[in-house]
Amino acid sequence: DARVTQTPRHKVTEMGQEVTMRCQPILGHNTVFWYRQTMMQGLELLAYFRNRAPLDDSGMPKDRFSAEMPDATLATLKIQPSEPRDSAVYFCASAFTGGWTEAFFGQGTRLTVV
Amino acid sequence: AQTVTQSQPEMSVQEAETVTLSCTYDTSESNYYLFWYKQPPSRQMILVIRQEAYKQQNATENRFSVNFQKAAKSFSLKISDSQLGDTAMYFCAFMPTTTSGTYKYIFGTGTRLKVLA
């Protein structure tokens, strides 16, 4: 059963610490997305990659967030330094774009910065 | 800018009744895809139904159907014979076609639906 795998599921960290979230997209999918879910903003697109190339990271605070895709099986989202306002659920999703397809989501990482 | 608006933050419906969730979007694209996703308390995002904008026929998946009004840029979701398991957050999403060179899915802020026994 193909699925998007995200780690960790939960993360509690102190303000100022570095946080790294990882995502393994579905094999064969060529596009990977990072979304942030908050009560007020719904699902915000932070960044996405197509064929491992970053296409859009305009939704990401550049000074503290970075997203990379070192290979086709791994995408990472880093926050350094973390702040309490970063507390949210972070989702990774993958899709095969270029055809008719929906995005498949991982189970998300619930991040709490104290 | 492309946007998706869900104007109903919360709704409730009695079990076995029918409920309609609203979604409007704004785009200058002529062709695109529309989706409804369900997010139960487990947090997992699950695709409910999808629609291609060039198709005039409304999509249907069992108890779920859409009312797609392209000119009005409206894409509402109707849930018939509501079940307790339908209790979830529902997100409307939009994706332009690949000819635009953009591949991102744009989501609304969600509607929290509660099905009452």
Coordinates of N, CA and C in Angstrom, one line a residue, chain A residues 6-11 21 37 43 88-92 105-112, chain B residues 37-46 87-89 91 112:
Chain A
Q6 N 6.0 10.4 6.9 CA 6.6 11.6 7.6 C 7.1 11.2 8.9
T7 N 8.2 11.8 9.3 CA 8.8 11.6 10.6 C 9.3 12.9 11.1
P8 N 9.2 13.2 12.4 CA 8.5 12.4 13.4 C 7.0 12.8 13.4
R9 N 6.2 12.0 14.0 CA 4.7 12.3 14.1 C 4.5 13.5 15.1
H10 N 5.3 13.5 16.1 CA 5.1 14.6 17.1 C 6.5 15.1 17.5
K11 N 6.6 16.4 17.7 CA 7.9 17.0 18.2 C 7.6 18.2 19.1
M21 N 12.1 18.0 9.9 CA 11.1 17.1 9.5 C 11.4 16.4 8.2
Q37 N -0.5 23.5 8.6 CA -1.9 23.6 9.0 C -2.0 24.3 10.3
L43 N -4.7 25.3 5.4 CA -3.5 24.7 4.8 C -2.8 25.7 4.0
A88 N 2.4 24.1 14.9 CA 1.4 23.8 13.9 C 1.6 22.3 13.5
V89 N 0.7 21.9 12.6 CA 0.9 20.6 12.0 C 1.5 20.8 10.6
Y90 N 2.6 20.1 10.3 CA 3.2 20.2 9.0 C 3.0 18.9 8.2
F91 N 2.5 19.1 7.0 CA 2.2 18.0 6.2 C 3.1 18.0 5.0
C92 N 3.5 16.8 4.6 CA 4.1 16.5 3.3 C 3.1 15.8 2.4
F105 N -1.3 12.6 1.0 CA -0.7 13.3 2.2 C -0.1 12.3 3.1
G106 N 1.0 12.7 3.8 CA 1.5 12.0 5.0 C 0.6 12.3 6.2
Q107 N 0.9 11.7 7.3 CA 0.1 11.9 8.5 C 0.4 13.1 9.3
G108 N 1.4 13.8 8.8 CA 1.7 15.1 9.4 C 2.7 15.0 10.6
T109 N 3.3 16.1 10.9 CA 4.2 16.3 12.1 C 3.5 17.4 12.9
R110 N 3.1 17.0 14.2 CA 2.6 18.1 15.1 C 3.8 18.7 15.8
L111 N 4.1 19.9 15.5 CA 5.2 20.6 16.2 C 4.7 21.5 17.2
T112 N 5.3 21.4 18.4 CA 5.0 22.4 19.5 C 6.4 23.0 19.9
Chain B
Y37 N -11.2 17.2 0.0 CA -10.5 16.3 0.9 C -11.2 16.3 2.2
K38 N -11.1 15.2 2.9 CA -11.7 15.0 4.2 C -10.6 14.8 5.2
Q39 N -10.6 15.4 6.4 CA -9.6 15.2 7.4 C -10.4 14.8 8.7
P40 N -10.5 13.6 9.0 CA -11.1 13.1 10.3 C -10.2 13.4 11.4
P41 N -10.6 13.2 12.7 CA -9.8 13.4 13.8 C -8.4 12.8 13.8
S42 N -8.3 11.7 13.0 CA -7.0 11.0 12.9 C -5.9 11.9 12.2
R43 N -6.3 13.0 11.6 CA -5.5 14.0 10.9 C -5.1 13.6 9.5
Q44 N -5.4 12.4 9.1 CA -5.1 11.9 7.7 C -6.0 12.7 6.7
M45 N -5.4 13.2 5.7 CA -6.1 13.8 4.6 C -6.5 12.7 3.6
I46 N -7.8 12.7 3.3 CA -8.3 11.7 2.4 C -9.1 12.3 1.3
T87 N -18.1 12.9 10.1 CA -17.7 13.9 11.0 C -16.2 14.2 10.7
A88 N -15.8 15.4 10.3 CA -14.5 15.7 9.9 C -14.4 17.1 9.4
M89 N -13.1 17.5 9.2 CA -12.9 18.8 8.5 C -12.8 18.5 7.0
F91 N -11.9 20.0 3.2 CA -11.1 21.1 2.5 C -11.4 21.0 1.0
R112 N -15.6 22.6 9.2 CA -15.7 21.5 10.2 C -17.2 21.0 10.2

